[in-house]
Short mmCIF file of C-alpha atoms (C1' of nucleotides) in Angstrom, two decimals:
data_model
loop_
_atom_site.label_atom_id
_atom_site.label_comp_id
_atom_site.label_asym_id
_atom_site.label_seq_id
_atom_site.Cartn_x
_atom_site.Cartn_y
_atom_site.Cartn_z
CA UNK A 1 109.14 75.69 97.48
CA UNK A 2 109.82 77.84 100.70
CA UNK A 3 110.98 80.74 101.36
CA UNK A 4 114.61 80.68 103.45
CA UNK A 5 114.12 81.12 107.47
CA UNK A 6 116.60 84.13 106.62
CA UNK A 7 113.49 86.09 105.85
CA UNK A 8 111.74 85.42 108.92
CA UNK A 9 114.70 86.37 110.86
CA UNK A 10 115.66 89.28 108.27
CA UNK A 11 111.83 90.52 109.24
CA UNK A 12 111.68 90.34 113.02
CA UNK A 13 115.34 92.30 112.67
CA UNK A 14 114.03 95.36 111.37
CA UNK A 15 111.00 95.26 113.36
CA UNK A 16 113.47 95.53 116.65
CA UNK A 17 115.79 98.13 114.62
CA UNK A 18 112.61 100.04 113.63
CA UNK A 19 112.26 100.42 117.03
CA UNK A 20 115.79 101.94 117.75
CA UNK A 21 115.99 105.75 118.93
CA UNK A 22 117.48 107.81 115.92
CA UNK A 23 121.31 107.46 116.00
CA UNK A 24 121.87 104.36 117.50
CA UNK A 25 123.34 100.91 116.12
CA UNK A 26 122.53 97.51 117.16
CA UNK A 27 125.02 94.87 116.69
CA UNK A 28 124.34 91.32 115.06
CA UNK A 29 125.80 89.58 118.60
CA UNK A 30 122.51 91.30 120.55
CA UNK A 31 120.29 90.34 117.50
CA UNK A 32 121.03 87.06 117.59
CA UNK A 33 120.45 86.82 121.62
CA UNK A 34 117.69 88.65 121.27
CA UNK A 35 115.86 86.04 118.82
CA UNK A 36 117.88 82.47 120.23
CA UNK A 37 119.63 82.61 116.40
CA UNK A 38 123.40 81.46 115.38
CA UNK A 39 125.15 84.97 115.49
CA UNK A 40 127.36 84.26 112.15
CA UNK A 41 124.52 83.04 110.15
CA UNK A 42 122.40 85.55 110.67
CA UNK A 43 124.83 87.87 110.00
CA UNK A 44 124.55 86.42 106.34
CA UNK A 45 120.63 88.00 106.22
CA UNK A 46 121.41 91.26 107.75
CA UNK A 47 124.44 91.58 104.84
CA UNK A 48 121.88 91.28 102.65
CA UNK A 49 119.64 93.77 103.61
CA UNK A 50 122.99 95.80 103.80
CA UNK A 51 123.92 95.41 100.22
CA UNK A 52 120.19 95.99 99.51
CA UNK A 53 120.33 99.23 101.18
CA UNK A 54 118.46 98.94 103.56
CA UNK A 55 120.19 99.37 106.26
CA UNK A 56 123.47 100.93 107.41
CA UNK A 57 126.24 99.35 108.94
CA UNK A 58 129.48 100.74 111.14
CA UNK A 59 132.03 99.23 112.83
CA UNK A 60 134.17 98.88 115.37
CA UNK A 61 132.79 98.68 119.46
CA UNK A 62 129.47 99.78 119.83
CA UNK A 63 129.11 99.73 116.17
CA UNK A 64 126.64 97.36 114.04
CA UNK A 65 123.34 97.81 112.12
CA UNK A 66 120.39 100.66 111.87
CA UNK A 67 117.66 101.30 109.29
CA UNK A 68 118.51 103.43 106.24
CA UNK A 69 115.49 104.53 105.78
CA UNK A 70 112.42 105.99 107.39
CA UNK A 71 109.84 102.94 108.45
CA UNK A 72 107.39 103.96 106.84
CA UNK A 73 109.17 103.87 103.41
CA UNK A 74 110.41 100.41 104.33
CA UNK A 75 108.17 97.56 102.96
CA UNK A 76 107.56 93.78 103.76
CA UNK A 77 109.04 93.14 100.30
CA UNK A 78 111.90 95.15 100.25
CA UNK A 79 112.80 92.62 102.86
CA UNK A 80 112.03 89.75 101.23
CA UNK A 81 113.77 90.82 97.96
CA UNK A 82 116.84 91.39 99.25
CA UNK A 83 117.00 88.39 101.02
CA UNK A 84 115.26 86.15 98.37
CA UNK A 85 116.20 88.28 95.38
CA UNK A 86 114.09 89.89 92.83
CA UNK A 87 113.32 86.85 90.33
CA UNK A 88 109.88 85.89 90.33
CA UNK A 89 108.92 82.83 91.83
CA UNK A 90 108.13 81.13 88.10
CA UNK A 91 110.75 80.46 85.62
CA UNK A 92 109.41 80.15 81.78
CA UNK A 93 111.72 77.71 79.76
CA UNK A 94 109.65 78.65 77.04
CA UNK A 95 109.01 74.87 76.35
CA UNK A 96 106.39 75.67 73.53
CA UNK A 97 109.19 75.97 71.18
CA UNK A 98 109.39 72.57 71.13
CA UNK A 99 106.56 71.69 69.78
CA UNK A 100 107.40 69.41 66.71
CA UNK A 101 104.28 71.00 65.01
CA UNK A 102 105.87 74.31 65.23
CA UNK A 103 106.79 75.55 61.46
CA UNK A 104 110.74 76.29 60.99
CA UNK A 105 111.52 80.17 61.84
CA UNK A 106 108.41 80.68 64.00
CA UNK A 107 108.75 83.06 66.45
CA UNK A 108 106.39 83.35 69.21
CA UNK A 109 104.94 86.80 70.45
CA UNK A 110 104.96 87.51 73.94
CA UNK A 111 105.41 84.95 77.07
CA UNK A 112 103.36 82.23 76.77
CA UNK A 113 99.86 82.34 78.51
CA UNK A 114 100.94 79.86 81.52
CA UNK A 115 103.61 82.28 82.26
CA UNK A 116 101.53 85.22 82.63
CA UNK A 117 99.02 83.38 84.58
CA UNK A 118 101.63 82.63 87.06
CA UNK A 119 103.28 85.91 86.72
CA UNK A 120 99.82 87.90 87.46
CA UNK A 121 99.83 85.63 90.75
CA UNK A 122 103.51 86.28 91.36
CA UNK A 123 102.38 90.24 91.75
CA UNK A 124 99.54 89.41 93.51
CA UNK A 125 102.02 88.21 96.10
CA UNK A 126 104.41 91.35 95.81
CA UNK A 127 101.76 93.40 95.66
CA UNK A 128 100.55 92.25 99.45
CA UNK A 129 103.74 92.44 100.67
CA UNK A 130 104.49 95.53 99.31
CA UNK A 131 101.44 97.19 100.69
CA UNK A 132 102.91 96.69 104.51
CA UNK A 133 105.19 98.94 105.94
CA UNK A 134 107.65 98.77 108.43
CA UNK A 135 106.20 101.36 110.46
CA UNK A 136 102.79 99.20 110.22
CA UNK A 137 104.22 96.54 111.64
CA UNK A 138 105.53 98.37 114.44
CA UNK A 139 101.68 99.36 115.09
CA UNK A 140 100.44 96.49 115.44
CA UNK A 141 103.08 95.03 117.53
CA UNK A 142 102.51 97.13 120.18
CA UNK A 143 98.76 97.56 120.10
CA UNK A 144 98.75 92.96 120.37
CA UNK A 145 102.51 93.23 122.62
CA UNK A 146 101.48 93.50 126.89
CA UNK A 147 102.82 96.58 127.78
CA UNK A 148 105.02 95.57 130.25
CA UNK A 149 106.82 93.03 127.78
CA UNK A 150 107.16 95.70 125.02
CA UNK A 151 109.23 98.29 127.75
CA UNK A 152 111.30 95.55 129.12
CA UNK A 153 112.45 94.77 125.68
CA UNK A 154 112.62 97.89 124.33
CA UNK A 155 115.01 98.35 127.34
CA UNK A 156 116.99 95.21 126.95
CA UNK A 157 117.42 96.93 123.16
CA UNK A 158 118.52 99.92 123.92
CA UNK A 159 121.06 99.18 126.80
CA UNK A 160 123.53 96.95 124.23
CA UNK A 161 122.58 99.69 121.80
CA UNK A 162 125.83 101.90 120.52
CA UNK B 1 113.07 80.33 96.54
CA UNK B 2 111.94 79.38 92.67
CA UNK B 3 109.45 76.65 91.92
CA UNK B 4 110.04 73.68 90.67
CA UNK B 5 110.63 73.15 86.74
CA UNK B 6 107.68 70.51 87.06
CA UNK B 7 105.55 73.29 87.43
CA UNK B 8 105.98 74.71 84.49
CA UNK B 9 105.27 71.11 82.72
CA UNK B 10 102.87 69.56 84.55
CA UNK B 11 100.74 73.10 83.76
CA UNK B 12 101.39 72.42 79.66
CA UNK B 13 100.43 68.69 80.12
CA UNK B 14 97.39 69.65 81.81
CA UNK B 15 96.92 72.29 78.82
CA UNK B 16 97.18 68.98 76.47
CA UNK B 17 94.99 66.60 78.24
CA UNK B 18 92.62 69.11 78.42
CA UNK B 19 92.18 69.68 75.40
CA UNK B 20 91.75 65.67 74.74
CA UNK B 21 88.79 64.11 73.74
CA UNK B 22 86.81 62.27 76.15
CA UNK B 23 87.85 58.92 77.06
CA UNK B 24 90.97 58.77 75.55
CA UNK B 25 94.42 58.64 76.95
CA UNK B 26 97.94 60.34 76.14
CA UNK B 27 101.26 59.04 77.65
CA UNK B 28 103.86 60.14 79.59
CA UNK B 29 106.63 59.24 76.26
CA UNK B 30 104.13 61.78 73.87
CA UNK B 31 103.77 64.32 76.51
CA UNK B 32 107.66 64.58 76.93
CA UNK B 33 107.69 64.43 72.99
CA UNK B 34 105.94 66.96 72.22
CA UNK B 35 107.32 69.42 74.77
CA UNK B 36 110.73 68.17 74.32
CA UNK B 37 111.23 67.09 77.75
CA UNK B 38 112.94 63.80 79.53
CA UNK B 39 110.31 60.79 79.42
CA UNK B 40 111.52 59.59 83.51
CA UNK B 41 111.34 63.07 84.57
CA UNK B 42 108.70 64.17 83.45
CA UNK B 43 106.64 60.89 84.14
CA UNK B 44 107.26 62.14 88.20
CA UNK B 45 105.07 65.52 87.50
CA UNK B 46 102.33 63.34 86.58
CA UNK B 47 102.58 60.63 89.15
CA UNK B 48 101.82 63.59 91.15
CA UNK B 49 99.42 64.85 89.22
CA UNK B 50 97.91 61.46 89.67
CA UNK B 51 98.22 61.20 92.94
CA UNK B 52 96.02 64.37 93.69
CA UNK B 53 93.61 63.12 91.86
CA UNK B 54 93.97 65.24 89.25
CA UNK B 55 94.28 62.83 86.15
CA UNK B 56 93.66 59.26 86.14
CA UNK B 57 96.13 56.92 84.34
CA UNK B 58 95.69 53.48 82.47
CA UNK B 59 98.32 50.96 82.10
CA UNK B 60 99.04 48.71 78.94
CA UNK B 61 99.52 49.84 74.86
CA UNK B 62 97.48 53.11 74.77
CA UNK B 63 97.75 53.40 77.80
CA UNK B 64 98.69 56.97 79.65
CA UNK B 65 96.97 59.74 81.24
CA UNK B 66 93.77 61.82 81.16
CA UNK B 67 92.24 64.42 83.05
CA UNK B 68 90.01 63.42 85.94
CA UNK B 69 87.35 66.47 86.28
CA UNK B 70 86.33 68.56 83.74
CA UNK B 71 88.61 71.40 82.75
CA UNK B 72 86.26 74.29 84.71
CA UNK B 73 86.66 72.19 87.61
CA UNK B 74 90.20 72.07 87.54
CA UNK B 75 92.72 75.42 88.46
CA UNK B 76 96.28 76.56 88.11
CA UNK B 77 96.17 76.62 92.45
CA UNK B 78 95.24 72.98 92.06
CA UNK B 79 98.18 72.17 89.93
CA UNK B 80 101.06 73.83 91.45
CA UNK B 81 99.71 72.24 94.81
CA UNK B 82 100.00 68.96 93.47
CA UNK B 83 103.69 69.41 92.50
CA UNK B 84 105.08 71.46 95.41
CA UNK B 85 102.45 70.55 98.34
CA UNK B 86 99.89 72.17 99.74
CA UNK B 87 101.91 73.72 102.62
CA UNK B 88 102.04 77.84 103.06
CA UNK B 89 105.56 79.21 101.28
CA UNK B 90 106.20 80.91 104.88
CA UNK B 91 107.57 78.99 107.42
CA UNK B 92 107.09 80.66 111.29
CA UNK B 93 109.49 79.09 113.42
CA UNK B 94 107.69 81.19 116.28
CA UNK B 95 111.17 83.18 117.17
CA UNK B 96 109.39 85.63 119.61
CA UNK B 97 109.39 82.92 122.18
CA UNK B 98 113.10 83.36 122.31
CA UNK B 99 112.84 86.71 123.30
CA UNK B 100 114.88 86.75 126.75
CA UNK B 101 112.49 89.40 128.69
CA UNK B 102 109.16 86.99 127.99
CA UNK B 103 108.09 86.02 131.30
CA UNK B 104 108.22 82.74 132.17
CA UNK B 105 105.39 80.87 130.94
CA UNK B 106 103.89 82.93 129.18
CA UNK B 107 102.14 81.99 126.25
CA UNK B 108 101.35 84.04 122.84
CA UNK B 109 97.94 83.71 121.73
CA UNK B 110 97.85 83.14 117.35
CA UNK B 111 100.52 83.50 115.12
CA UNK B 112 102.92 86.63 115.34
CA UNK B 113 101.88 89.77 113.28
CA UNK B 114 105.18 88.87 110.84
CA UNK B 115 103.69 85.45 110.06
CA UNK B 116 100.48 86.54 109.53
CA UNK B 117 101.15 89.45 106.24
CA UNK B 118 103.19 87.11 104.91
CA UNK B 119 100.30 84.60 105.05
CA UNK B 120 98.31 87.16 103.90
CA UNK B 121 100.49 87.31 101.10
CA UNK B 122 100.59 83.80 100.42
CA UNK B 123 96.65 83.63 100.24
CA UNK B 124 96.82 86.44 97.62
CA UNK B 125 98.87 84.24 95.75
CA UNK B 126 97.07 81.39 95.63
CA UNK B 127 93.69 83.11 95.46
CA UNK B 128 94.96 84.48 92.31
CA UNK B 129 96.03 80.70 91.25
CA UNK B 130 92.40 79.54 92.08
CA UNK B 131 90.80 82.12 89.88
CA UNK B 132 92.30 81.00 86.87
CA UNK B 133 90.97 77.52 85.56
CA UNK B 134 92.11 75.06 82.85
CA UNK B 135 89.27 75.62 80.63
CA UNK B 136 89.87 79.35 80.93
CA UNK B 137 93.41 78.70 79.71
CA UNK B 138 92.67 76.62 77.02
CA UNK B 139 90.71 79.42 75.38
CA UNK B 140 93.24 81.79 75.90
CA UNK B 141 95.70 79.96 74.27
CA UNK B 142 93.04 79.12 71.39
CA UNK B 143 92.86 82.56 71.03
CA UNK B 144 96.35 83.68 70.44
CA UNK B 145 98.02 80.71 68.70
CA UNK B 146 97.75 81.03 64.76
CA UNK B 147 95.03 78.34 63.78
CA UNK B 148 97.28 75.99 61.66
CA UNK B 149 99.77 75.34 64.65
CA UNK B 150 96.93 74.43 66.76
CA UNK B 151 94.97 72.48 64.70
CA UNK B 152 98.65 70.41 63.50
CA UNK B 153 99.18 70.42 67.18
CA UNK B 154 96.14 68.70 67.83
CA UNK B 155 96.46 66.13 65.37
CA UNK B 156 99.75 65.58 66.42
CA UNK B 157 98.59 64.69 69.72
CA UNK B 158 95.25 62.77 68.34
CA UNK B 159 97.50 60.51 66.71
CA UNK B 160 99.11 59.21 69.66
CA UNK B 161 96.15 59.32 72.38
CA UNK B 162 95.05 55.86 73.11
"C1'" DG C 1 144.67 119.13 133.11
"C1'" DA C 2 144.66 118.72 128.04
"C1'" DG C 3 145.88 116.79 123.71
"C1'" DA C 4 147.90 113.62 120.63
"C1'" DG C 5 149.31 109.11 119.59
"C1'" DA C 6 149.20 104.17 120.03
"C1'" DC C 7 146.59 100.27 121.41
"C1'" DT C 8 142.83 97.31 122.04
"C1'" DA C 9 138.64 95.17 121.45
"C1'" DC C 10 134.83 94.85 118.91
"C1'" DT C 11 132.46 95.14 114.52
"C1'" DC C 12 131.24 93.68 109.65
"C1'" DG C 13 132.32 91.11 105.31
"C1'" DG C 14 133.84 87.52 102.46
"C1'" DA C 15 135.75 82.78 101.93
"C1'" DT C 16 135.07 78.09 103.34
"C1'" DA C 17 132.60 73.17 104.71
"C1'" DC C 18 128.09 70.36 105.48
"C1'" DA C 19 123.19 69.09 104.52
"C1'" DG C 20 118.87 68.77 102.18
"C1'" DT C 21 116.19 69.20 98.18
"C1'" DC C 22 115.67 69.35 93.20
"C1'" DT C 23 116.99 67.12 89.01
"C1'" DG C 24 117.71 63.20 86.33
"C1'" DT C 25 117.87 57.98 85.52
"C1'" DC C 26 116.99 53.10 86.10
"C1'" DC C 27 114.36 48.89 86.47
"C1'" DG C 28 110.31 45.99 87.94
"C1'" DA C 29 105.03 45.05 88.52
"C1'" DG C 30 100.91 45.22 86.04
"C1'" DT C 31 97.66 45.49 82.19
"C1'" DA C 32 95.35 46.17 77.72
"C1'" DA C 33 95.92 44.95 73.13
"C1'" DA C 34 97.41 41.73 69.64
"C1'" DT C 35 98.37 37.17 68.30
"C1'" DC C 36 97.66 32.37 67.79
"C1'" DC C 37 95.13 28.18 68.03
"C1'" DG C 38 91.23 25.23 68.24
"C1'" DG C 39 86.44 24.47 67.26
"C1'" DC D 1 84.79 32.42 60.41
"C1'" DC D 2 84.50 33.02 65.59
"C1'" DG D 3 85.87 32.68 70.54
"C1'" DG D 4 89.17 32.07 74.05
"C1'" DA D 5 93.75 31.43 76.06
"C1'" DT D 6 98.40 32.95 75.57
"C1'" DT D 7 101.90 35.96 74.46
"C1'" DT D 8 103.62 40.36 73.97
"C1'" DA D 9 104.69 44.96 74.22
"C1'" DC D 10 103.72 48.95 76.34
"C1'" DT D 11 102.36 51.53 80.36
"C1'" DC D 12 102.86 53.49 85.17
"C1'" DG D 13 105.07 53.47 89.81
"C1'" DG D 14 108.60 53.34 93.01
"C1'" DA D 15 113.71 52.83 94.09
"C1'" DC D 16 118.35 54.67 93.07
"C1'" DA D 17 122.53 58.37 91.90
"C1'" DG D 18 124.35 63.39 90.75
"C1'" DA D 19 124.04 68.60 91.01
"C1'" DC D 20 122.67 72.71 93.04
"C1'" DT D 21 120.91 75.77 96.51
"C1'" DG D 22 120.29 76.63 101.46
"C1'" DT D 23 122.42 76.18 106.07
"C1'" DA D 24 126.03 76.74 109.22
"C1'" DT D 25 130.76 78.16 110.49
"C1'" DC D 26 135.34 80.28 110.51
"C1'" DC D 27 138.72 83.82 110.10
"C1'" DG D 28 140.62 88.29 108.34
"C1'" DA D 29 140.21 93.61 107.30
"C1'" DG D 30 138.84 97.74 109.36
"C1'" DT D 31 137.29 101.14 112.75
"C1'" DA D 32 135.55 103.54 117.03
"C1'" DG D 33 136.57 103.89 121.58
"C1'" DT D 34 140.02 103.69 125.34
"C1'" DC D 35 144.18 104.14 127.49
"C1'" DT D 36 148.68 106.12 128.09
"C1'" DC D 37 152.21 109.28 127.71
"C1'" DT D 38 153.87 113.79 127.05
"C1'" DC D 39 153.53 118.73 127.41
#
DNA sequence: GAGAGACTACTCGGATACAGTCTGTCCGAGTAAATCCGG
DNA sequence: CCGGATTTACTCGGACAGACTGTATCCGAGTAGTCTCTC
C-alpha cells in the first residue's frame, strides 16, 4: 500500500500556486517544466483537485490553474483526499459473520473491534495531515529555501504566469 | 490507496491464535473455515505472518500455526507490517531537484518539507498501530461478544487445534 | 484612431491504451501421526 | 502386549494465471487574447 506519486506532485503544485500573486493563473505546461513531470499526466492530479474544489481553472492563452481558496484554509489532506479519495485506508468485510458458531438471525452491533482499531489509526493519520496548512508550508519553505533560489523561482513563476 | 484484504484476515487469525492454548496449533483450512475465507489465499497472509516471525508453523496432521510471542508482545503495527511491508506509505521521488533555476550542483540537505508532514503523518499512523496490542484486543472483543458465541466459538476452534 | 467582428492559439477535460500489483489457484516437498508387523 | 519401521495423510511453501487499479498518452470542446477590417 502506497499512496499514488499524483499526491506528491498534486502537493508541490499548490505549494508553487500558493505562491502566485492574487489574480494570476499558472498553466499545467509550466507546472510540469517546473517539476521535470509528463505535462498530460499531471494534468490528471490537478483535475482532481479541480473537481475537489480546490482550485480554479480558466482557459484559453494565458489561462490555467490558481487556488480557490485562501492558504491558510487549504490543508495537507484536502490534497490528499481529492487525489486519493475520501475512503479510509481499511476496508471491513465484516468477516465475523461468518463464523459457523454464529446463531441464525444474529445481528452484530457496531463495526467490529479490528475495524475501529484501524479506523482510530486511520484518523490519527488525517488528523496530522489535516493539522498542516498550505500557508504553513509556504513558511517553512522559505525560512529552509536560499534566498537567492526562492526569487529566481518565484520569478521563473511569475513570468509564464497569465 | 486501500490496504490489502489480507489485512483485515491476517488481524482475525491473529485474534484466533491468540486466544489458543499454549502449545497447540490451528491450520490454515480451520482458519479459512471459520472466517469463511479461501484456504490458498488465505494460507499467503500467514506465510507472511510466518515469515516475520510472527507465528511459527508445524507441518504434518495437526499441524498449522501458532503465535510466536505472547499476545502483549505482539501489535496491530506489527501485523499490518508483515502483510504490506515495512516501507513508509509516502513515496518522495525528490522532485525539487528538477526545479530548472537550482544551481548547478547544488545539493539539498534532508528530505523536502512536503515529504517530511506526510512522514509525520505516517508515524502518527503507525504509532497509533503500535499502541494497540493483541492481548488488548482480545479483551475487547471478550468484552462485547455475548458469552455463548464466544465460548461456542472457542470450542469450535479447540476442536480442530492440533 | 476607435470599435466590432473574425481568427488563432492556447487552455482544460474526458476518452483511450499499457503496466504493475492485488487477488485467487495449483501442485510439490516435508513431516508428524497412525498403522502394521515382528519379537 | 510392546517397540520400531513403514505407510499414510495432512500440512506448509513456493510457482503459476486472471482482474483491477495506477500510470501514461492522445485528441476534442471551449475560451481569452490578437489581429484585421471597417467606419
Amino acid at each position: 500500500m502506497i499512496l499514488k506519486s499524483q499526491v506528491e506532485w498534486a502537493l508541490h503544485c499548490c505549494a508553487i500556486l500558493a505562491g502566485l500573486p492574487e489574480g494570476r493563473y499558472l498553466s499545467t505546461k509550466a507546472l510540469a517544466e517546473f517539476h521535470g513531470l509528463p505535462k498530460e499526466y499531471l494534468s490528471k492530479a490537478l483535475q482532481s483537485l479541480s473537481q475537489a474544489k480546490l482550485v480554479e481553472s480558466t482557459l484559453g492563452p494565458s489561462g490555467g490553474y490558481r487556488l480557490a481558496r485562501p492558504t491558510a484554509e487549504i490543508t495537507f489532506l484536502d490534497v490528499v483526499e481529492a487525489v486519493e479519495g475520501k475512503e479510509r485506508t481499511f476496508a471491513c468485510s465484516n468477516i465475523r459473520a461468518n463464523n459457523p458458531c454464529r446463531p441464525e438471525g444474529y445481528c452484530e452491533a457496531g463495526p467490529c473491534a479490528v475495524a475501529r482499531v484501524m479506523w482510530d489509526a486511520d484518523e490519527a493519520w488525517r488528523a496530522k495531515l489535516r493539522s498542516v496548512s498550505l500557508a504553513a508550508l509556504v513558511q517553512t519553505l522559505e525560512q529552509e529555501i536560499p534566498t537567492t533560489l526562492w526569487q529566481s523561482s518565484f520569478q521563473w513563476v511569475l513570468k509564464r504566469a497569465g
